[in-house]
PDB file of C-alpha atoms in Angstrom:
ATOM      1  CA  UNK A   9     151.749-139.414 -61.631  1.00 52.00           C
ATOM      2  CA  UNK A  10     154.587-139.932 -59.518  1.00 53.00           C
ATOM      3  CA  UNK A  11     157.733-141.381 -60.396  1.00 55.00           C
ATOM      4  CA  UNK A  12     158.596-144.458 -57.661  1.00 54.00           C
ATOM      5  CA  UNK A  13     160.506-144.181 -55.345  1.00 55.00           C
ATOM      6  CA  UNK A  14     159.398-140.653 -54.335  1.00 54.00           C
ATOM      7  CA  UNK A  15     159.862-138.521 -51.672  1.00 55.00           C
ATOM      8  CA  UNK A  16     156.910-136.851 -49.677  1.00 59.00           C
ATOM      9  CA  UNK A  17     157.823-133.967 -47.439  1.00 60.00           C
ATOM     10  CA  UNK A  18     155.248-132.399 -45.074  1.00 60.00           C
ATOM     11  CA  UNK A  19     155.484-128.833 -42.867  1.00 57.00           C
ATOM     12  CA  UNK A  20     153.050-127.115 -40.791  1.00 57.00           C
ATOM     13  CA  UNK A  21     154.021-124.089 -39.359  1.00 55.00           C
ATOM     14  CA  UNK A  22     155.578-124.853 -35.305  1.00 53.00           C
ATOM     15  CA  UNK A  23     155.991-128.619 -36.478  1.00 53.00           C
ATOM     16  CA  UNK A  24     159.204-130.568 -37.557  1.00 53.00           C
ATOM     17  CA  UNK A  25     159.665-130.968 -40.954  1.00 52.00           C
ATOM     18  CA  UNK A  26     158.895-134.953 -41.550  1.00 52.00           C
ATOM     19  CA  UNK A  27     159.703-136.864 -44.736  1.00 52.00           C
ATOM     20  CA  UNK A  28     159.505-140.173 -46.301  1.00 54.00           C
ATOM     21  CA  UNK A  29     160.767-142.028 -48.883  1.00 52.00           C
ATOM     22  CA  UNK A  30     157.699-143.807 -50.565  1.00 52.00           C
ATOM     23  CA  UNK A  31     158.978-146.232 -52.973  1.00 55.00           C
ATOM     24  CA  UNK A  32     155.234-147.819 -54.911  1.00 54.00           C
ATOM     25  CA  UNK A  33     156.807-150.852 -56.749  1.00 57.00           C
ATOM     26  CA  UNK A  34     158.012-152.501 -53.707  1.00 55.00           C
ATOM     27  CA  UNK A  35     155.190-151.835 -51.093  1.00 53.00           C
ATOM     28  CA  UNK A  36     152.432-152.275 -53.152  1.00 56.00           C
ATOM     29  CA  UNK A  37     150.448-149.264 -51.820  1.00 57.00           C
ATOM     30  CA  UNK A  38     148.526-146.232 -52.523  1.00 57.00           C
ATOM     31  CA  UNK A  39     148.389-144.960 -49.519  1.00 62.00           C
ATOM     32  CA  UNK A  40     150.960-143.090 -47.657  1.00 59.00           C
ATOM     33  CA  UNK A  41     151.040-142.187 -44.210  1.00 62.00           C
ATOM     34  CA  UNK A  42     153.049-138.821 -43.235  1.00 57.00           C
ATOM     35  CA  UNK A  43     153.000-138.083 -39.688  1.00 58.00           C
ATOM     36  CA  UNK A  44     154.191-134.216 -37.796  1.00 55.00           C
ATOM     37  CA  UNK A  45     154.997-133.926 -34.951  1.00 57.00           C
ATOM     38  CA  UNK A  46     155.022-130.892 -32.380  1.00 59.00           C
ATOM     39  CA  UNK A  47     158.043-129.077 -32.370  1.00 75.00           C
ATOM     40  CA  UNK A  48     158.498-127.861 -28.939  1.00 88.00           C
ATOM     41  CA  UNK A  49     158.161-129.874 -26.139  1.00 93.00           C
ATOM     42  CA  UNK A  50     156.591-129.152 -22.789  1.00 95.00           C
ATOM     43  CA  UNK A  51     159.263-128.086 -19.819  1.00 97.00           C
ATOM     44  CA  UNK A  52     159.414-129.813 -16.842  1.00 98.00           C
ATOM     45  CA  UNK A  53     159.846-128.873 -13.250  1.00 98.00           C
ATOM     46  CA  UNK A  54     161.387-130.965 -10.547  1.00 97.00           C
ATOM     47  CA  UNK A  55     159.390-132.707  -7.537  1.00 96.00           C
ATOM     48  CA  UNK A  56     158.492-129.518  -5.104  1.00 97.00           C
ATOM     49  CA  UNK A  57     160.504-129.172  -2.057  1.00 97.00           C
ATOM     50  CA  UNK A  58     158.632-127.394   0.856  1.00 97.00           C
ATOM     51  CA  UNK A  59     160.102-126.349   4.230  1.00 97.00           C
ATOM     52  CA  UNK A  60     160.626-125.496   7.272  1.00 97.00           C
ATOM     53  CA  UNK A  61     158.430-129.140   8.171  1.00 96.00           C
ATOM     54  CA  UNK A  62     157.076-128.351  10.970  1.00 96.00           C
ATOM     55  CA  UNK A  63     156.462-124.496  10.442  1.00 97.00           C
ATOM     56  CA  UNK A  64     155.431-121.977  12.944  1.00 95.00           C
ATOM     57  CA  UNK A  65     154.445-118.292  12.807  1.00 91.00           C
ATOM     58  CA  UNK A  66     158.313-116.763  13.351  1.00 90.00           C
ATOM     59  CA  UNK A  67     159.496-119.018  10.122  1.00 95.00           C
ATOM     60  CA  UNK A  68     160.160-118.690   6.900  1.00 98.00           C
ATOM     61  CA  UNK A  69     158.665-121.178   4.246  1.00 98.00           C
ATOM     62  CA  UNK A  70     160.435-121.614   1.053  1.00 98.00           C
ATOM     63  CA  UNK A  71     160.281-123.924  -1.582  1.00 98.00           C
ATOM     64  CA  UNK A  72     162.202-124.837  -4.884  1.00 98.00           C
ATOM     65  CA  UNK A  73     162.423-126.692  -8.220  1.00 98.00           C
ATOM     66  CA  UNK A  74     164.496-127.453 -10.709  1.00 98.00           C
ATOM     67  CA  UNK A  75     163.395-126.096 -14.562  1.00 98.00           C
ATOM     68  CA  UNK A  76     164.194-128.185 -17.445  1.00 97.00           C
ATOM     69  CA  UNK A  77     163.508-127.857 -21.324  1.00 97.00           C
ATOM     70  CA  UNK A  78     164.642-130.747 -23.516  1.00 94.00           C
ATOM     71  CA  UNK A  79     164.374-127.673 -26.131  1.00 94.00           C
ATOM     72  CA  UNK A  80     166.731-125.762 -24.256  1.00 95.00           C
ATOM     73  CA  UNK A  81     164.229-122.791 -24.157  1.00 96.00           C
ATOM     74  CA  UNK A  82     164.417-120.422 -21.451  1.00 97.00           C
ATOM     75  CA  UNK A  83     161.288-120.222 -19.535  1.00 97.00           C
ATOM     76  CA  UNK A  84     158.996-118.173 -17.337  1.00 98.00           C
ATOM     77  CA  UNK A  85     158.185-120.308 -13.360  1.00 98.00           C
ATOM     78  CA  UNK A  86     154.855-119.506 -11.830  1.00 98.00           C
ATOM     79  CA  UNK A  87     154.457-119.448  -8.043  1.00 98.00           C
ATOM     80  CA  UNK A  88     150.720-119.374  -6.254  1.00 98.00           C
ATOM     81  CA  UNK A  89     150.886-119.243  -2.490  1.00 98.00           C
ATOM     82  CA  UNK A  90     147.772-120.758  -0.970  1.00 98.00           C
ATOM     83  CA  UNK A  91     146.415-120.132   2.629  1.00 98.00           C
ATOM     84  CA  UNK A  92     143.851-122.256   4.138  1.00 98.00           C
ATOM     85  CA  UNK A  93     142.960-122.693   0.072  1.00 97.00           C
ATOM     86  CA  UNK A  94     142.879-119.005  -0.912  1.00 98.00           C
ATOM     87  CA  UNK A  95     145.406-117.679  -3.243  1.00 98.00           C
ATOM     88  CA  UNK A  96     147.544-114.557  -1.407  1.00 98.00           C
ATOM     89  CA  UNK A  97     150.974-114.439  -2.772  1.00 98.00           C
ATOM     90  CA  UNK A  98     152.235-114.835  -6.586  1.00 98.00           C
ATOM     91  CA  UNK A  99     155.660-114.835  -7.740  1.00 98.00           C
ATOM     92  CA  UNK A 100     157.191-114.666 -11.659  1.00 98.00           C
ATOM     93  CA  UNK A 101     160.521-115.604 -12.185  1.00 98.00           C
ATOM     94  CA  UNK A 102     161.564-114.351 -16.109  1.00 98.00           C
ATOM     95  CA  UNK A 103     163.966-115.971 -18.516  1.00 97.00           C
ATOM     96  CA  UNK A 104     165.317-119.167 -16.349  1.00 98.00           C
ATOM     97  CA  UNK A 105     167.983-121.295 -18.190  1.00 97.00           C
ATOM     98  CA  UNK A 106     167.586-124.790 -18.452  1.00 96.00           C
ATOM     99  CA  UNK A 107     168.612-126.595 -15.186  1.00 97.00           C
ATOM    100  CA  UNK A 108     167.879-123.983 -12.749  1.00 98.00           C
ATOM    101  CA  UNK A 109     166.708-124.658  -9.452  1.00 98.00           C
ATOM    102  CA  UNK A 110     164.550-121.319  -8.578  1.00 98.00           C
ATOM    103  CA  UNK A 111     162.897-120.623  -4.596  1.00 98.00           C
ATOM    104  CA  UNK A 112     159.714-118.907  -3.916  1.00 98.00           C
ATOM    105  CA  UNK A 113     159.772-117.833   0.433  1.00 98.00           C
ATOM    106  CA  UNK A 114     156.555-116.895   2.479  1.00 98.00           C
ATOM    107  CA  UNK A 115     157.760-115.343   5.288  1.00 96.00           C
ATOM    108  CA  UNK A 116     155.555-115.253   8.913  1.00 92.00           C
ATOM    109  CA  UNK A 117     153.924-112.217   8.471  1.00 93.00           C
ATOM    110  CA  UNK A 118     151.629-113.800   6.356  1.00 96.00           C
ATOM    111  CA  UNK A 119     150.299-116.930   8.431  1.00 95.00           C
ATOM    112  CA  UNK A 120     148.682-117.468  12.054  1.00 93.00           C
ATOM    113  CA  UNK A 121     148.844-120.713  14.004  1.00 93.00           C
ATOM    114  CA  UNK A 122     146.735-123.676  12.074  1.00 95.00           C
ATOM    115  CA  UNK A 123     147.026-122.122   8.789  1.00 97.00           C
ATOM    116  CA  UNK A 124     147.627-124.459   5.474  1.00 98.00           C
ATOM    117  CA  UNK A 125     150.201-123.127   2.939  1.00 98.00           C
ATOM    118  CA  UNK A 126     150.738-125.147   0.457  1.00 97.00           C
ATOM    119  CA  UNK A 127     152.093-124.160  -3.167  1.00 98.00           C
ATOM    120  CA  UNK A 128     150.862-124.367  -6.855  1.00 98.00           C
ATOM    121  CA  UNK A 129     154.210-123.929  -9.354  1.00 98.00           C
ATOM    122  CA  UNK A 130     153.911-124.510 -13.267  1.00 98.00           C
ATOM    123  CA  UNK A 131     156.692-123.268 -16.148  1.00 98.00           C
ATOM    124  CA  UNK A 132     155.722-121.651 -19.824  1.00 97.00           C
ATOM    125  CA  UNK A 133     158.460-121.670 -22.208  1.00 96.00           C
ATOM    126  CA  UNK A 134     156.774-119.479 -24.624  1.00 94.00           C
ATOM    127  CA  UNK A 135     154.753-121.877 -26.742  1.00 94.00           C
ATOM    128  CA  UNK A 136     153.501-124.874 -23.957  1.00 94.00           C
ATOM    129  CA  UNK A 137     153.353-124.853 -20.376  1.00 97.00           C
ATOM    130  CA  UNK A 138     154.800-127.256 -18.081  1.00 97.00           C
ATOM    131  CA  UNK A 139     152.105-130.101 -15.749  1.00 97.00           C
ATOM    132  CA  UNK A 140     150.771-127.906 -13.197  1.00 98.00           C
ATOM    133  CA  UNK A 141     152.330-128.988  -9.550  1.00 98.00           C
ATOM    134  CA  UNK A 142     151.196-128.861  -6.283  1.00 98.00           C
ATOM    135  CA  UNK A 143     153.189-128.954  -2.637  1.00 98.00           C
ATOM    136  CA  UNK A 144     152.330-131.016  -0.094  1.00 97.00           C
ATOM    137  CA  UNK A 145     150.483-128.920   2.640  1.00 97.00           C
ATOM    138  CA  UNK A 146     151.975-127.525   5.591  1.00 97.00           C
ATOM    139  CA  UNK A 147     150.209-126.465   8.881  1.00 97.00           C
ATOM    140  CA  UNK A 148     151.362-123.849  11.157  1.00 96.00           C
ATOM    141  CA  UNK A 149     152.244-125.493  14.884  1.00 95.00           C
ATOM    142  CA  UNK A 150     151.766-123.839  18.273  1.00 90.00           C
ATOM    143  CA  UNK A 151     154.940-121.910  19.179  1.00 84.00           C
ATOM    144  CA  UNK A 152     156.096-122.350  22.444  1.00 86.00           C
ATOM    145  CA  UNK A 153     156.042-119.086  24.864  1.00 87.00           C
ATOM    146  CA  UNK A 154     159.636-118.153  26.378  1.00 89.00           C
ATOM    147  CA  UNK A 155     160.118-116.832  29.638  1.00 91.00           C
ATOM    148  CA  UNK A 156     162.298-114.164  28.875  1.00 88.00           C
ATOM    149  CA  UNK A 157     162.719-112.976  32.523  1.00 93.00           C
ATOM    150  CA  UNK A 158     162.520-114.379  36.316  1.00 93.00           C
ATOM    151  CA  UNK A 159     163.148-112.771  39.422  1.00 92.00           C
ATOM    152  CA  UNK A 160     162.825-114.070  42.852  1.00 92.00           C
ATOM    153  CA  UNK A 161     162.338-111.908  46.243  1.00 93.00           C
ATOM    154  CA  UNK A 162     163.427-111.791  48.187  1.00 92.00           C
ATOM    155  CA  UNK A 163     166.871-111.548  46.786  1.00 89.00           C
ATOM    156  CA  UNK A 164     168.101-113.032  50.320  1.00 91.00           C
ATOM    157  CA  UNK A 165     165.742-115.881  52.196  1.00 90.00           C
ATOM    158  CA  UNK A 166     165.756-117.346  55.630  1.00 91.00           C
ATOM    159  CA  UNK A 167     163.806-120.476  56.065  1.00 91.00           C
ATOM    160  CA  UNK A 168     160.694-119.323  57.437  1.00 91.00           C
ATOM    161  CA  UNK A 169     160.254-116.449  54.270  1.00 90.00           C
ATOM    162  CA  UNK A 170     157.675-116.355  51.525  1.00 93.00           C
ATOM    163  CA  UNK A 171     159.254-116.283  48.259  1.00 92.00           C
ATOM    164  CA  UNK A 172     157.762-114.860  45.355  1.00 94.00           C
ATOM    165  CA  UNK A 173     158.660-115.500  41.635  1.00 93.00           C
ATOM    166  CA  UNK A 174     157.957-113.001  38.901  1.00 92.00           C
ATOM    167  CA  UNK A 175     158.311-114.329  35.307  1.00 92.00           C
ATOM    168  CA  UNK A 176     158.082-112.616  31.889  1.00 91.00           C
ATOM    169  CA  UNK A 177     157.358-114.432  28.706  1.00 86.00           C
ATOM    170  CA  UNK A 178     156.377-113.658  25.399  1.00 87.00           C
ATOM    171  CA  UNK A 179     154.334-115.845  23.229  1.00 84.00           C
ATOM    172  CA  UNK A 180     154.688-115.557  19.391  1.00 78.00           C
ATOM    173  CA  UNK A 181     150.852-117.138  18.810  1.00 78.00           C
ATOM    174  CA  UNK A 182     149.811-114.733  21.271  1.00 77.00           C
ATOM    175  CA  UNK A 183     148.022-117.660  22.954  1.00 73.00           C
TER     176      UNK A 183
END
């Protein structure tokens, strides 16, 4: 038998310590409710932020976010590059501080004109992970070919002549 009030004091091992003052006389009860809660929250990353929009094969494509831990943990940000829905690039960034925007980059070696990349990013900070987030995707354009050279013979013309124009050009897409 308890003496009233009383206190009650609860613990589970990763939990917050909860207590309550349980006084019988003036609530009239038996029954006492203690509830734990988690002790760690989940981090959180920012909205994803992909570009170059439009891409095309001689770019770049980065993205960032911003981590965040309410717990002030330091955490671990996953990266899964995705082409045309296959997974072909992963990056791990280790021990990021709370409110640090990190950047993932995909460079043009790894795509072809019409490709989708898009970009799967989540955060662990050692006990939960964050919401798993995905980028908007992004297709590869058609890169316009340069001329990179044009001559014209001959180099001196008279009005009744036939001139001829050689060009060079190069074509990233090859197409």
């Amino acid at each position: 038998i308890f003496q009233t009030p009383h206190n009650i004091t609860g613990n589970k091992t990763g939990y917050n310590t909860n207590s309550t003052l349980v006084n019988l006389t003036t609530t009239n009860s038996t029954t006492v409710r203690l509830t734990l809660t988690n002790g760690n929250s989940a981090p959180e990353l920012t909205a994803l932020n992909i570009t170059p929009v439009p891409a095309y094969t001689n770019d770049t494509i980065t993205i960032n976010t911003t981590y965040t831990d309410v717990d002030n943990n330091a955490g671990t940000i996953y990266f899964l590059w995705f082409l045309n829905g296959t997974n072909i690039f992963n990056q791990t960034n280790l021990s990021i501080t709370n409110g640090t925007t990190i950047f993932s980059a995909l460079n043009g070696n790894n795509f072809s004109r019409s490709d989708r990349i898009n970009v799967s990013v989540y955060a662990d900070d050692g006990t939960v992970n964050s919401t798993l987030l995905w980028s908007n995707n992004v297709t590869i354009q058609n890169t316009n070919p340069t001329v990179t050279s044009i001559v014209i013979t001959p180099a001196t013309a008279y009005t009744n002549d036939t001139l001829r124009i050689n060009t060079t050009y190069t074509d990233l897409d090859t197409d």
